[in-house]
PDB file of C-alpha atoms in Angstrom:
ATOM      1  CA  UNK J   6      20.568 -25.608 -10.165  1.00  0.00           C
ATOM      2  CA  UNK J   7      23.508 -24.389 -12.226  1.00  0.00           C
ATOM      3  CA  UNK J   8      24.150 -20.620 -12.182  1.00  0.00           C
ATOM      4  CA  UNK J   9      21.937 -18.752 -14.608  1.00  0.00           C
ATOM      5  CA  UNK J  10      19.516 -21.661 -15.079  1.00  0.00           C
ATOM      6  CA  UNK J  11      15.997 -20.640 -16.040  1.00  0.00           C
ATOM      7  CA  UNK J  12      13.059 -22.962 -16.587  1.00  0.00           C
ATOM      8  CA  UNK J  13      11.828 -22.841 -20.143  1.00  0.00           C
ATOM      9  CA  UNK J  14       8.234 -23.387 -18.962  1.00  0.00           C
ATOM     10  CA  UNK J  15       6.474 -23.721 -15.607  1.00  0.00           C
ATOM     11  CA  UNK J  16       6.536 -27.196 -14.025  1.00  0.00           C
ATOM     12  CA  UNK J  17       3.659 -29.465 -15.034  1.00  0.00           C
ATOM     13  CA  UNK J  18       1.159 -30.052 -12.244  1.00  0.00           C
ATOM     14  CA  UNK J  19      -1.420 -32.433 -13.710  1.00  0.00           C
ATOM     15  CA  UNK J  20      -3.261 -32.976 -10.411  1.00  0.00           C
ATOM     16  CA  UNK J  21      -3.427 -29.255  -9.655  1.00  0.00           C
ATOM     17  CA  UNK J  22      -4.219 -27.925 -13.138  1.00  0.00           C
ATOM     18  CA  UNK J  23      -8.011 -28.536 -13.017  1.00  0.00           C
ATOM     19  CA  UNK J  24      -8.212 -26.755  -9.651  1.00  0.00           C
ATOM     20  CA  UNK J  25      -6.186 -23.646 -10.542  1.00  0.00           C
ATOM     21  CA  UNK J  26      -9.312 -21.597 -11.457  1.00  0.00           C
ATOM     22  CA  UNK J  27     -10.851 -22.515  -8.068  1.00  0.00           C
ATOM     23  CA  UNK J  28      -7.685 -21.426  -6.209  1.00  0.00           C
ATOM     24  CA  UNK J  29      -7.490 -18.207  -8.233  1.00  0.00           C
ATOM     25  CA  UNK J  30     -11.125 -17.424  -7.384  1.00  0.00           C
ATOM     26  CA  UNK J  31     -10.545 -18.066  -3.665  1.00  0.00           C
ATOM     27  CA  UNK J  32      -7.534 -15.742  -3.675  1.00  0.00           C
ATOM     28  CA  UNK J  33      -9.408 -13.099  -5.684  1.00  0.00           C
ATOM     29  CA  UNK J  34     -12.340 -13.187  -3.238  1.00  0.00           C
ATOM     30  CA  UNK J  35      -9.879 -12.806  -0.351  1.00  0.00           C
ATOM     31  CA  UNK J  36      -8.663  -9.437  -1.652  1.00  0.00           C
ATOM     32  CA  UNK J  37     -11.849  -7.811  -0.344  1.00  0.00           C
ATOM     33  CA  UNK J  38     -11.492  -9.303   3.135  1.00  0.00           C
ATOM     34  CA  UNK J  39      -9.533  -8.215   6.171  1.00  0.00           C
ATOM     35  CA  UNK J  40      -6.043  -9.675   6.268  1.00  0.00           C
ATOM     36  CA  UNK J  41      -6.822 -11.910   9.275  1.00  0.00           C
ATOM     37  CA  UNK J  42      -9.830 -13.396   7.463  1.00  0.00           C
ATOM     38  CA  UNK J  43      -8.008 -14.413   4.286  1.00  0.00           C
ATOM     39  CA  UNK J  44      -7.307 -18.034   3.396  1.00  0.00           C
ATOM     40  CA  UNK J  45      -3.967 -19.554   4.257  1.00  0.00           C
ATOM     41  CA  UNK J  46      -2.463 -22.036   1.796  1.00  0.00           C
ATOM     42  CA  UNK J  47      -3.392 -24.835   4.218  1.00  0.00           C
ATOM     43  CA  UNK J  48      -7.015 -23.675   4.291  1.00  0.00           C
ATOM     44  CA  UNK J  49      -7.092 -23.472   0.481  1.00  0.00           C
ATOM     45  CA  UNK J  50      -5.817 -27.058   0.364  1.00  0.00           C
ATOM     46  CA  UNK J  51      -8.485 -28.186   2.853  1.00  0.00           C
ATOM     47  CA  UNK J  52     -11.242 -26.537   0.823  1.00  0.00           C
ATOM     48  CA  UNK J  53      -9.992 -28.150  -2.396  1.00  0.00           C
ATOM     49  CA  UNK J  54      -9.849 -31.562  -0.713  1.00  0.00           C
ATOM     50  CA  UNK J  55     -13.180 -31.338   1.134  1.00  0.00           C
ATOM     51  CA  UNK J  56     -15.333 -29.384  -1.320  1.00  0.00           C
ATOM     52  CA  UNK J  57     -13.853 -30.187  -4.723  1.00  0.00           C
ATOM     53  CA  UNK J  58     -12.378 -33.708  -4.395  1.00  0.00           C
ATOM     54  CA  UNK J  59      -8.718 -32.733  -4.795  1.00  0.00           C
ATOM     55  CA  UNK J  60      -6.450 -35.777  -4.302  1.00  0.00           C
ATOM     56  CA  UNK J  61      -3.058 -34.096  -4.610  1.00  0.00           C
ATOM     57  CA  UNK J  62      -0.697 -33.093  -1.822  1.00  0.00           C
ATOM     58  CA  UNK J  63      -0.554 -29.914   0.200  1.00  0.00           C
ATOM     59  CA  UNK J  64       2.907 -29.002  -1.105  1.00  0.00           C
ATOM     60  CA  UNK J  65       1.838 -28.292  -4.686  1.00  0.00           C
ATOM     61  CA  UNK J  66      -1.058 -26.176  -3.384  1.00  0.00           C
ATOM     62  CA  UNK J  67       1.146 -24.167  -0.998  1.00  0.00           C
ATOM     63  CA  UNK J  68       3.765 -23.647  -3.722  1.00  0.00           C
ATOM     64  CA  UNK J  69       1.123 -22.364  -6.129  1.00  0.00           C
ATOM     65  CA  UNK J  70      -0.540 -20.089  -3.545  1.00  0.00           C
ATOM     66  CA  UNK J  71       2.835 -18.656  -2.441  1.00  0.00           C
ATOM     67  CA  UNK J  72       3.862 -17.892  -6.023  1.00  0.00           C
ATOM     68  CA  UNK J  73       0.447 -16.442  -6.886  1.00  0.00           C
ATOM     69  CA  UNK J  74       0.472 -14.131  -3.841  1.00  0.00           C
ATOM     70  CA  UNK J  75       4.052 -13.094  -4.506  1.00  0.00           C
ATOM     71  CA  UNK J  76       3.309 -12.174  -8.128  1.00  0.00           C
ATOM     72  CA  UNK J  77       0.126 -10.241  -7.343  1.00  0.00           C
ATOM     73  CA  UNK J  78       1.633  -8.077  -4.578  1.00  0.00           C
ATOM     74  CA  UNK J  79       2.072  -4.397  -5.383  1.00  0.00           C
ATOM     75  CA  UNK J  80       5.636  -3.205  -5.028  1.00  0.00           C
ATOM     76  CA  UNK J  81       6.767   0.387  -4.654  1.00  0.00           C
ATOM     77  CA  UNK J  82      10.341   1.558  -4.824  1.00  0.00           C
ATOM     78  CA  UNK J  83      10.650   4.944  -3.163  1.00  0.00           C
ATOM     79  CA  UNK J  84      12.970   7.335  -4.926  1.00  0.00           C
ATOM     80  CA  UNK J  85      15.236   9.220  -2.599  1.00  0.00           C
ATOM     81  CA  UNK J  86      17.993  11.575  -3.641  1.00  0.00           C
ATOM     82  CA  UNK J  87      20.438  12.907  -1.103  1.00  0.00           C
ATOM     83  CA  UNK J  88      21.450  16.568  -1.298  1.00  0.00           C
ATOM     84  CA  UNK J  89      24.414  17.062  -3.605  1.00  0.00           C
ATOM     85  CA  UNK J  90      23.720  14.077  -5.867  1.00  0.00           C
ATOM     86  CA  UNK J  91      23.458  14.925  -9.536  1.00  0.00           C
ATOM     87  CA  UNK J  92      22.539  13.254 -12.800  1.00  0.00           C
ATOM     88  CA  UNK J  93      24.389  14.365 -15.931  1.00  0.00           C
ATOM     89  CA  UNK J  94      23.684  13.641 -19.586  1.00  0.00           C
ATOM     90  CA  UNK J  95      24.905  14.895 -22.944  1.00  0.00           C
ATOM     91  CA  UNK J  96      23.012  15.352 -26.184  1.00  0.00           C
ATOM     92  CA  UNK J  97      22.450  17.233 -29.410  1.00  0.00           C
ATOM     93  CA  UNK J  98      19.723  19.649 -30.434  1.00  0.00           C
ATOM     94  CA  UNK J  99      18.985  22.045 -33.254  1.00  0.00           C
ATOM     95  CA  UNK J 100      19.178  25.694 -32.301  1.00  0.00           C
ATOM     96  CA  UNK J 101      19.154  29.104 -33.955  1.00  0.00           C
ATOM     97  CA  UNK J 102      22.130  31.385 -33.377  1.00  0.00           C
ATOM     98  CA  UNK J 103      22.168  34.734 -35.197  1.00  0.00           C
ATOM     99  CA  UNK J 104      19.290  33.594 -37.408  1.00  0.00           C
ATOM    100  CA  UNK J 105      21.163  30.460 -38.568  1.00  0.00           C
ATOM    101  CA  UNK J 106      19.942  26.994 -37.608  1.00  0.00           C
ATOM    102  CA  UNK J 107      22.788  24.785 -36.391  1.00  0.00           C
ATOM    103  CA  UNK J 108      23.433  21.689 -34.348  1.00  0.00           C
ATOM    104  CA  UNK J 109      24.210  22.389 -30.690  1.00  0.00           C
ATOM    105  CA  UNK J 110      25.950  19.999 -28.322  1.00  0.00           C
ATOM    106  CA  UNK J 111      24.728  20.313 -24.770  1.00  0.00           C
ATOM    107  CA  UNK J 112      25.332  18.960 -21.315  1.00  0.00           C
ATOM    108  CA  UNK J 113      22.486  18.831 -18.815  1.00  0.00           C
ATOM    109  CA  UNK J 114      22.760  18.343 -15.081  1.00  0.00           C
ATOM    110  CA  UNK J 115      19.760  17.622 -12.853  1.00  0.00           C
ATOM    111  CA  UNK J 116      19.813  17.952  -9.077  1.00  0.00           C
ATOM    112  CA  UNK J 117      16.871  15.698  -8.128  1.00  0.00           C
ATOM    113  CA  UNK J 118      16.837  16.674  -4.443  1.00  0.00           C
ATOM    114  CA  UNK J 119      15.986  20.278  -5.296  1.00  0.00           C
ATOM    115  CA  UNK J 120      14.514  19.701  -8.791  1.00  0.00           C
ATOM    116  CA  UNK J 121      17.056  22.160 -10.209  1.00  0.00           C
ATOM    117  CA  UNK J 122      18.488  21.901 -13.733  1.00  0.00           C
ATOM    118  CA  UNK J 123      21.622  23.328 -15.309  1.00  0.00           C
ATOM    119  CA  UNK J 124      22.097  23.191 -19.089  1.00  0.00           C
ATOM    120  CA  UNK J 125      24.917  24.532 -21.257  1.00  0.00           C
ATOM    121  CA  UNK J 126      25.147  24.323 -25.048  1.00  0.00           C
ATOM    122  CA  UNK J 127      28.308  24.458 -27.173  1.00  0.00           C
ATOM    123  CA  UNK J 128      28.989  24.563 -30.912  1.00  0.00           C
ATOM    124  CA  UNK J 129      31.104  21.390 -30.758  1.00  0.00           C
ATOM    125  CA  UNK J 130      31.835  18.413 -28.513  1.00  0.00           C
ATOM    126  CA  UNK J 131      35.368  19.163 -27.494  1.00  0.00           C
ATOM    127  CA  UNK J 132      37.497  18.640 -24.422  1.00  0.00           C
ATOM    128  CA  UNK J 133      37.646  22.390 -23.973  1.00  0.00           C
ATOM    129  CA  UNK J 134      33.849  22.611 -23.887  1.00  0.00           C
ATOM    130  CA  UNK J 135      33.666  19.831 -21.298  1.00  0.00           C
ATOM    131  CA  UNK J 136      36.345  21.423 -19.110  1.00  0.00           C
ATOM    132  CA  UNK J 137      34.646  24.830 -19.333  1.00  0.00           C
ATOM    133  CA  UNK J 138      31.341  23.241 -18.251  1.00  0.00           C
ATOM    134  CA  UNK J 139      33.004  21.571 -15.254  1.00  0.00           C
ATOM    135  CA  UNK J 140      34.279  24.943 -13.922  1.00  0.00           C
TER     136      UNK J 140
END
């Protein structure tokens, strides 16, 4: 495949298509079973062949089962922040100074390891304001 190639649609599997609901049901029923008692792709193929008259090959069944299991698996990405790491952002907000509403320019720093925040607001976005914040 050339770099960056993406299929525009899934490959056609005319022999497998009528049996996809059966495979999906087998895999759905397996979710309530112990891991050791779940169907392997080979066993799904054997059931399709023996009980439902499937005449296709094992490869298209195993490919489908592998992809289906891969897409239905829950994935968690743990967030971990080392001490000393910070996230910084800049923005604008309306504020009241001396009874007058004005636009404030602020910088916000979050320290995710300790859940601490540090925010400073300035009347203008200038180099001087940035350098003063960095002190």
